[in-house]
Short mmCIF file of C-alpha atoms in Angstrom, two decimals:
data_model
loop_
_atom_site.label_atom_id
_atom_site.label_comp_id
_atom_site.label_asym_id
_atom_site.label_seq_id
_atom_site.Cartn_x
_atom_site.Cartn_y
_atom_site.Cartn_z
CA UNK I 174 -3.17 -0.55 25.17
CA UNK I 175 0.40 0.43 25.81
CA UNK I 176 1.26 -3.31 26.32
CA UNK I 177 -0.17 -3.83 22.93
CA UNK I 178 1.80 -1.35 21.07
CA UNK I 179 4.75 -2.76 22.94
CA UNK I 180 4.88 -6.14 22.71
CA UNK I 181 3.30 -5.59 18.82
CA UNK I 182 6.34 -3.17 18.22
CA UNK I 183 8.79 -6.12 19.95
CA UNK I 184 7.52 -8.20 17.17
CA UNK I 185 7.92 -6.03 14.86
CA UNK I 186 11.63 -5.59 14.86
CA UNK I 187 12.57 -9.66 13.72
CA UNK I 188 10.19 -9.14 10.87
CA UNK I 189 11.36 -5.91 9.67
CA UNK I 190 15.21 -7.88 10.02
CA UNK I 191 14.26 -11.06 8.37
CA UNK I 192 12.58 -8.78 5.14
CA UNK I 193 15.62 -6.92 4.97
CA UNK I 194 18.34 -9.90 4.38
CA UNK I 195 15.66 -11.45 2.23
CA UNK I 196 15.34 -8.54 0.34
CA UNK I 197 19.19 -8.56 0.55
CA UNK I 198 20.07 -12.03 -0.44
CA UNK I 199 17.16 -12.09 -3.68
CA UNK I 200 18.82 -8.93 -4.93
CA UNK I 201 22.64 -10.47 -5.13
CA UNK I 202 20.90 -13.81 -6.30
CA UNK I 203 19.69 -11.77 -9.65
CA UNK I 204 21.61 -12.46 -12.85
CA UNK I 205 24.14 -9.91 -13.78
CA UNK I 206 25.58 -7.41 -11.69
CA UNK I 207 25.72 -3.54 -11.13
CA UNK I 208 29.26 -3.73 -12.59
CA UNK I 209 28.30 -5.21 -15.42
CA UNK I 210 25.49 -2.81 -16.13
CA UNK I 211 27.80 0.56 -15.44
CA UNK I 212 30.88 -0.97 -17.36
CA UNK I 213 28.65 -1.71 -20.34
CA UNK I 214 28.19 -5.20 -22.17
CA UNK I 215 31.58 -5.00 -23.85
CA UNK I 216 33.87 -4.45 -20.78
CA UNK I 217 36.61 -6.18 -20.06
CA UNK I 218 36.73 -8.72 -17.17
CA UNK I 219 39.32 -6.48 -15.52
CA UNK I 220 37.50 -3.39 -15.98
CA UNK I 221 34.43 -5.04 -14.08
CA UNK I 222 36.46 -6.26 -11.39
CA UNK I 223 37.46 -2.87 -10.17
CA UNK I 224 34.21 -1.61 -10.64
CA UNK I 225 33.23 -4.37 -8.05
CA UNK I 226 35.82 -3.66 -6.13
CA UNK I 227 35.16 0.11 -5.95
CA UNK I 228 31.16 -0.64 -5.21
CA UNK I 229 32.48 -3.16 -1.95
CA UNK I 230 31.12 -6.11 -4.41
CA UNK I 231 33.46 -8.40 -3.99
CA UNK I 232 33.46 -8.64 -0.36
CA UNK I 233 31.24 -11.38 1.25
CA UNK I 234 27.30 -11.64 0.64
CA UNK I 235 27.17 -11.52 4.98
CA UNK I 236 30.07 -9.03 4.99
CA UNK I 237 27.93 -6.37 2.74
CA UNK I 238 24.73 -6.96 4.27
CA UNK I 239 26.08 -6.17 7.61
CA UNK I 240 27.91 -2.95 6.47
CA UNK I 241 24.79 -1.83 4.63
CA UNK I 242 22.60 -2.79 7.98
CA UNK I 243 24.59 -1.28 10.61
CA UNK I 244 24.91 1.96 8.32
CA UNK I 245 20.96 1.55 7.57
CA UNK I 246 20.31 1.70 11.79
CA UNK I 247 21.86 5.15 11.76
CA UNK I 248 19.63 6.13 8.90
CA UNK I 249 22.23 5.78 5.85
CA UNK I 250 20.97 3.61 3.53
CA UNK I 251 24.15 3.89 0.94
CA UNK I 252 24.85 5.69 -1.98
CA UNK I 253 22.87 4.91 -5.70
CA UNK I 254 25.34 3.29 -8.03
CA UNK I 255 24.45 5.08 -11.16
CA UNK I 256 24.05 8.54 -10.24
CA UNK I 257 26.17 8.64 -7.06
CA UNK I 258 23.33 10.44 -5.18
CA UNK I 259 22.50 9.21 -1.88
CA UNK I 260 19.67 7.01 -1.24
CA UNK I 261 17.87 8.83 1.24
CA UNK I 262 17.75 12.02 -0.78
CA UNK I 263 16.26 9.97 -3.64
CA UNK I 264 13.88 8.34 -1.57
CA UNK I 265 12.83 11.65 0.23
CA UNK I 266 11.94 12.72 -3.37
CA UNK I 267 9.81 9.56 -4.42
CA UNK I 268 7.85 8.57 -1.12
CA UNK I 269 5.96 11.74 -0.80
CA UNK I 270 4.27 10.91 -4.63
CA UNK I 271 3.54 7.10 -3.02
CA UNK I 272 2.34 8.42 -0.07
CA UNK I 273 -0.09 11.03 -1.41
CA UNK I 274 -1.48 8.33 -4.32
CA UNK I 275 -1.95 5.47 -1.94
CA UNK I 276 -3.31 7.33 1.13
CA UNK I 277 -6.36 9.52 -1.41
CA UNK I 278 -6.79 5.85 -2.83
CA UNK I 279 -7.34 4.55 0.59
CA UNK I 280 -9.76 7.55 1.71
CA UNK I 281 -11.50 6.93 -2.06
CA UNK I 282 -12.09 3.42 -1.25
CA UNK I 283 -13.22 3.50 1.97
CA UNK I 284 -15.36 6.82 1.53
CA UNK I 285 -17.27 4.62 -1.68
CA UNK I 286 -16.76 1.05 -0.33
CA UNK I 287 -18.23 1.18 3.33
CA UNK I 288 -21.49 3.53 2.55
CA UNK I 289 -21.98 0.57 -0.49
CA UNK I 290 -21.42 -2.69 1.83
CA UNK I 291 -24.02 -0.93 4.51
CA UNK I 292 -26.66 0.12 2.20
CA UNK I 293 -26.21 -3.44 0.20
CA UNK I 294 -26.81 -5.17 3.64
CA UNK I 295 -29.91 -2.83 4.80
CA UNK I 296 -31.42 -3.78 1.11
CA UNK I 297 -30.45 -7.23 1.36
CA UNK I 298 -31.38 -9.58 -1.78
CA UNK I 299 -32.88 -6.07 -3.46
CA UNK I 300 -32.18 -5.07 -6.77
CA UNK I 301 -30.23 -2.44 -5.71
CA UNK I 302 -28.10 -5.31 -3.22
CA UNK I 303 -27.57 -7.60 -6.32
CA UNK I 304 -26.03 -4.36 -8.43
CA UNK I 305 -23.53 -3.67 -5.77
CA UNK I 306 -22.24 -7.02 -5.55
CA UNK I 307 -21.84 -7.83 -8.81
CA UNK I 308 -20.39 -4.08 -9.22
CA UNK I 309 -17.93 -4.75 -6.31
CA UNK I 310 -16.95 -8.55 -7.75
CA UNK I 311 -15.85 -6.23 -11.35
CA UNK I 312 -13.98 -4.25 -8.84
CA UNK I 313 -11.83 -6.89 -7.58
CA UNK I 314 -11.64 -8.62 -11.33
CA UNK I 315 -10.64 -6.01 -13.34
CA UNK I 316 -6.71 -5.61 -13.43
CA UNK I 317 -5.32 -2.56 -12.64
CA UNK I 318 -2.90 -1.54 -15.36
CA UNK I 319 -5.83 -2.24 -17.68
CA UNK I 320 -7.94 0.16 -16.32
CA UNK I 321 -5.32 2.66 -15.82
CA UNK I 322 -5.09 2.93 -19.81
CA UNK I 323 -8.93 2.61 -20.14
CA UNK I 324 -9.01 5.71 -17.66
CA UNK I 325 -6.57 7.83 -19.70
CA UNK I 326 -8.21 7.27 -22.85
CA UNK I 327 -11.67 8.18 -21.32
CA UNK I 328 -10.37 11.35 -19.13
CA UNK I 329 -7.70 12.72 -20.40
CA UNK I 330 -7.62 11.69 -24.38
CA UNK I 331 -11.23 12.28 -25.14
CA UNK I 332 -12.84 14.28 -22.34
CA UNK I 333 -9.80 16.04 -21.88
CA UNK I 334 -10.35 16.53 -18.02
CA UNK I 335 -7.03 15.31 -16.89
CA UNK I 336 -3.82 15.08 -17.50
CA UNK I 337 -2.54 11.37 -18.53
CA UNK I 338 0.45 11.49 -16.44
CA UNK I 339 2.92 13.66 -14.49
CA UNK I 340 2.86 14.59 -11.14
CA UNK I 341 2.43 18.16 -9.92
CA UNK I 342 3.73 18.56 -6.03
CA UNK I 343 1.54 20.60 -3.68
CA UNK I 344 4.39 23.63 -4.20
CA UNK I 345 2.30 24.10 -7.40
CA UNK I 346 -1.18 24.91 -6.37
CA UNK I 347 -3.33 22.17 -5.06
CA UNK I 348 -5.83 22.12 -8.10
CA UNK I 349 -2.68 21.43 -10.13
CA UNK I 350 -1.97 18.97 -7.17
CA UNK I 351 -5.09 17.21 -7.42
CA UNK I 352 -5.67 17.03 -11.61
CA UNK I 353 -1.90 14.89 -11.59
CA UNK I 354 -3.21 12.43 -8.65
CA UNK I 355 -6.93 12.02 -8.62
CA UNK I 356 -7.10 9.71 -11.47
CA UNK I 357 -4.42 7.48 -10.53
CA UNK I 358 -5.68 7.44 -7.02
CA UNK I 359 -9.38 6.62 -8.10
CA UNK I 360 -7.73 3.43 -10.81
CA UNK I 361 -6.01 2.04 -7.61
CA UNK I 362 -8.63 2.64 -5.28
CA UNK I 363 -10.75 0.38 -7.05
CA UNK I 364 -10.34 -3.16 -6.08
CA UNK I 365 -9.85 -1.67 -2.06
CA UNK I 366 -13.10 -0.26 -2.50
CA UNK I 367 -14.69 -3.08 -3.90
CA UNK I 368 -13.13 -5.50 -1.36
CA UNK I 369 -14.06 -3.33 1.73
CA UNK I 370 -17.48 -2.91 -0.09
CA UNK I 371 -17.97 -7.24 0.63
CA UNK I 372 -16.38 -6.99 3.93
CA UNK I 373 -18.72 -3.73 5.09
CA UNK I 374 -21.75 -5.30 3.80
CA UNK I 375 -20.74 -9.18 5.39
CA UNK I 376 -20.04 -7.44 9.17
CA UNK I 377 -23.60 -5.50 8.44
CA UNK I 378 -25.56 -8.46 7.80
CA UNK I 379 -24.24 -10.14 11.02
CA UNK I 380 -24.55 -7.31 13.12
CA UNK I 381 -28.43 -7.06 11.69
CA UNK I 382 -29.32 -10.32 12.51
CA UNK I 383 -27.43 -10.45 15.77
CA UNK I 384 -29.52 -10.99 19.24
CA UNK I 385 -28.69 -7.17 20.92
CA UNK I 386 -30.46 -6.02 17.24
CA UNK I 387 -33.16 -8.06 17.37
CA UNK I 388 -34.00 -6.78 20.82
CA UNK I 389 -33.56 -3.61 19.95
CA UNK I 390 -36.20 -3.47 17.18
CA UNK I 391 -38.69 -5.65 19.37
CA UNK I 392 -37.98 -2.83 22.62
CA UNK I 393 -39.14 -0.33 19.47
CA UNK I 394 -35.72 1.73 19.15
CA UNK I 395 -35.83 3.49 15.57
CA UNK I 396 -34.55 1.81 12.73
CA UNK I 397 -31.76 4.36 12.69
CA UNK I 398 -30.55 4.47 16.02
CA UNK I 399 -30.37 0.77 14.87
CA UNK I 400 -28.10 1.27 12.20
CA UNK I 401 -26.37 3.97 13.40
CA UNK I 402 -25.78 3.59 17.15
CA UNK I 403 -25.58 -0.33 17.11
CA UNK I 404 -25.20 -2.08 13.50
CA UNK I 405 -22.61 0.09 11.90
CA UNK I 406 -20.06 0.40 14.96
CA UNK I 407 -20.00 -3.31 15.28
CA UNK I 408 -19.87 -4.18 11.93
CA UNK I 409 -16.49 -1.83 11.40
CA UNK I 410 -14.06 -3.89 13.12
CA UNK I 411 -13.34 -6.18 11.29
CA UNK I 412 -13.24 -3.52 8.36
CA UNK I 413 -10.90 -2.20 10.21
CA UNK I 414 -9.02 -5.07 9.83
CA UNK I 415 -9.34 -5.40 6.07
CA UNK I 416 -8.80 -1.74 5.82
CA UNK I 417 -4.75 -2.09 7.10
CA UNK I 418 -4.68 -4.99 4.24
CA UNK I 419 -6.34 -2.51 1.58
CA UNK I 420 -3.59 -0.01 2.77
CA UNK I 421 -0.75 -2.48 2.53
CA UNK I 422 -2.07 -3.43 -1.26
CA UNK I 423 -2.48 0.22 -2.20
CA UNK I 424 1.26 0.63 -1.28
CA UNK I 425 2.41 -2.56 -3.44
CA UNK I 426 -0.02 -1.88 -6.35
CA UNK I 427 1.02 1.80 -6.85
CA UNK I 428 4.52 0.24 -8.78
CA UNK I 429 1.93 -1.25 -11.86
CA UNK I 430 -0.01 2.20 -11.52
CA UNK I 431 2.99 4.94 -11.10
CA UNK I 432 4.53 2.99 -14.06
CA UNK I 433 1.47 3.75 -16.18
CA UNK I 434 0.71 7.26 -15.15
CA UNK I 435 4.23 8.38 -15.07
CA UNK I 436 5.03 9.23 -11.85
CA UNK I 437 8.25 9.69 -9.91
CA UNK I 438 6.92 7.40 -7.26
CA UNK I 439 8.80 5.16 -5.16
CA UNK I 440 6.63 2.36 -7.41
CA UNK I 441 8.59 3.86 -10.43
CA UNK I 442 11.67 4.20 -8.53
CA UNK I 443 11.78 0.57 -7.45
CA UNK I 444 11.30 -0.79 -10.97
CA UNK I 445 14.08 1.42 -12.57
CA UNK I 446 16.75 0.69 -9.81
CA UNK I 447 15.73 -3.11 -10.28
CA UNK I 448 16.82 -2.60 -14.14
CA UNK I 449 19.86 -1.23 -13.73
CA UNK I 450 20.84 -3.40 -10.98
CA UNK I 451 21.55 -0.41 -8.45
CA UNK I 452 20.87 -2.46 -5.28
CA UNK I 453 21.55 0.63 -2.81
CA UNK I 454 18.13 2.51 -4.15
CA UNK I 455 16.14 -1.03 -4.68
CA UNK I 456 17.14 -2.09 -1.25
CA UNK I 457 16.32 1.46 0.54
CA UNK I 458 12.76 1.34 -1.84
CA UNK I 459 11.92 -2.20 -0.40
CA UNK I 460 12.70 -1.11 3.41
CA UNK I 461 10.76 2.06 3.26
CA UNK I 462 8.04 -0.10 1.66
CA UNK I 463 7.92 -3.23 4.29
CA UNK I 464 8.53 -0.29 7.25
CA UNK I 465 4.70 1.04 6.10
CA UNK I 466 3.54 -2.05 5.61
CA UNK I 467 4.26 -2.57 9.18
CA UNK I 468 3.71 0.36 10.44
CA UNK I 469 0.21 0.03 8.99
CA UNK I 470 -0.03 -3.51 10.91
CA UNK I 471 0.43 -1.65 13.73
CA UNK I 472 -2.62 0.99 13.26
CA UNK I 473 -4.68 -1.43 12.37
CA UNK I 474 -4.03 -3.44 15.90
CA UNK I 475 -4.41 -0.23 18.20
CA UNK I 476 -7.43 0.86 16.31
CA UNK I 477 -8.61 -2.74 16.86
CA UNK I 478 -8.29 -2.55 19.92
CA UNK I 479 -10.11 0.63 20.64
CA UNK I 480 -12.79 -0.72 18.89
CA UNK I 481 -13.17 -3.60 20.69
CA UNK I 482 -11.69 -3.22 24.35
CA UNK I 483 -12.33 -7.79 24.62
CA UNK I 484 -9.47 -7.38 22.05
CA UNK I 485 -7.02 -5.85 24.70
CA UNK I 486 -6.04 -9.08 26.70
CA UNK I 487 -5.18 -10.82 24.35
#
């Protein structure tokens, strides 16, 4: 297992490098400039020179990224362009809201989504089967943003159980906590749920109707021991699999559902520097982003391989 980590960790390093000077090059490929935003539309060509001169703009595209990387491998990430702060600070602010939405949504959708796929796959081809697929395709079909406003209007504008936005932090009082995150976490949860729902009820079915099951029932072990002991343990790795994707989606989709709830989430963060062309704060947004996303990758190998100890050799 610790060769695993290793060698996964080994690859890990050229990915994380080759997302950053993507990230890098897309940015300064973007029409406009960050001068041109803080100078204003009327500026003079002079005045936006020394703006890009006083940012290190004008320098070479490989010159800047360098700076900016070997600054980032001591943990500075640079300073925002339009409030001066640094970029650490702000995202030490933001990640926590991401982190909290997107890790409830994952424990919503896979708390909902794996009981579902199991009990669809023990009632196979019942009514009750036929509900939760068709229940789980809606999940997957139905945009997010849409019902994010279909969500507000139900809880918060006519039931008046939550609040329609705003984030509360834990310093508050947890109830407070939970009102300003349960809804957003529950609209993004959705599709994960429904998608682990399929995947949940597709290992079931073949652990069911595998051989070891089928002599288990003839040998007259009880049906759950069966699905219990045997059925659902097999059937979860390759959920577990789908699970690090769900996480890695929950991360990217919280920018569409931060933006609609209002929240001061690294989602809302990464669309706001993008506007105003502050490439310190998008760039430090989109490596704390891919740095979960592989981070995740990683979790999702190790657990992988605890499940299923074939799965270390390789």
């Amino acid at each position: 297992m610790l060769r695993i980590i290793g060698r996964r960790l080994a690859q890990l390093v050229p990915t994380a490098l080759l997302a950053t000077i993507v990230t890098f090059a897309l940015l300064q490929l973007t029409p406009g400039g960050p001068a041109t935003t803080i100078a204003g539309p009327d500026a003079s060509p002079e005045s936006i020179a020394q703006i890009e001169s006083e940012l290190g703009l004008d320098e070479p595209i490989a010159l800047q990224y360098w700076t900016w990387l070997t600054n980032a491998v001591t943990g500075d990430l640079g300073t925002s362009f339009i409030d001066r702060a640094p970029v650490t600070e702000t995202l030490a602010r933001a990640a926590p809201v991401t982190l909290e939405i997107a890790g409830l949504a994952l424990v919503i959708a896979t708390v909902v989504g794996v009981p579902l796929g199991v009990v669809s796959a023990v009632r196979r081809r019942s009514v009750l089967d036929e509900s939760i697929r068709n229940a789980s395709g809606l999940g997957i079909a139905v945009p997010e943003f849409w019902l994010a406003m279909i969500a507000i209007y139900l809880f918060a504008l006519q039931l008046g159980w939550l609040p329609s936005g705003g984030f509360e932090p834990l310093s508050d009082g947890l109830g407070a906590n939970l009102e300003s995150v349960i809804m957003p976490a529950a609209v993004l949860a959705t599709s994960g749920a429904a998608i682990l729902t399929r995947q949940a009820r597709s290992g079931m079915i073949r652990a069911l109707d595998s051989t070891y099951v089928l002599a288990a029932r003839a040998a007259g072990v009880r049906p759950g021991d069966i699905y219990l002991k045997l059925a659902v343990r097999n059937s979860l790795i390759p959920v577990v699999t789908v699970m690090g994707l769900v996480a890695g989606t929950l991360i990217g989709g919280s920018v569409l559902v931060e933006r609609v709830f209002v929240l001061p989430g690294m989602g809302s963060l990464l669309i706001d520097s993008a506007l105003s062309k502050d490439y310190p704060v998008t760039q430090g947004v989109m490596v704390v982003l891919i740095g979960l996303i592989l981070v995740i990758t990683l979790l999702v190998d190790v657990s992988y391989g605890l499940l299923d100890p074939r799965t270390r050799r390789s």
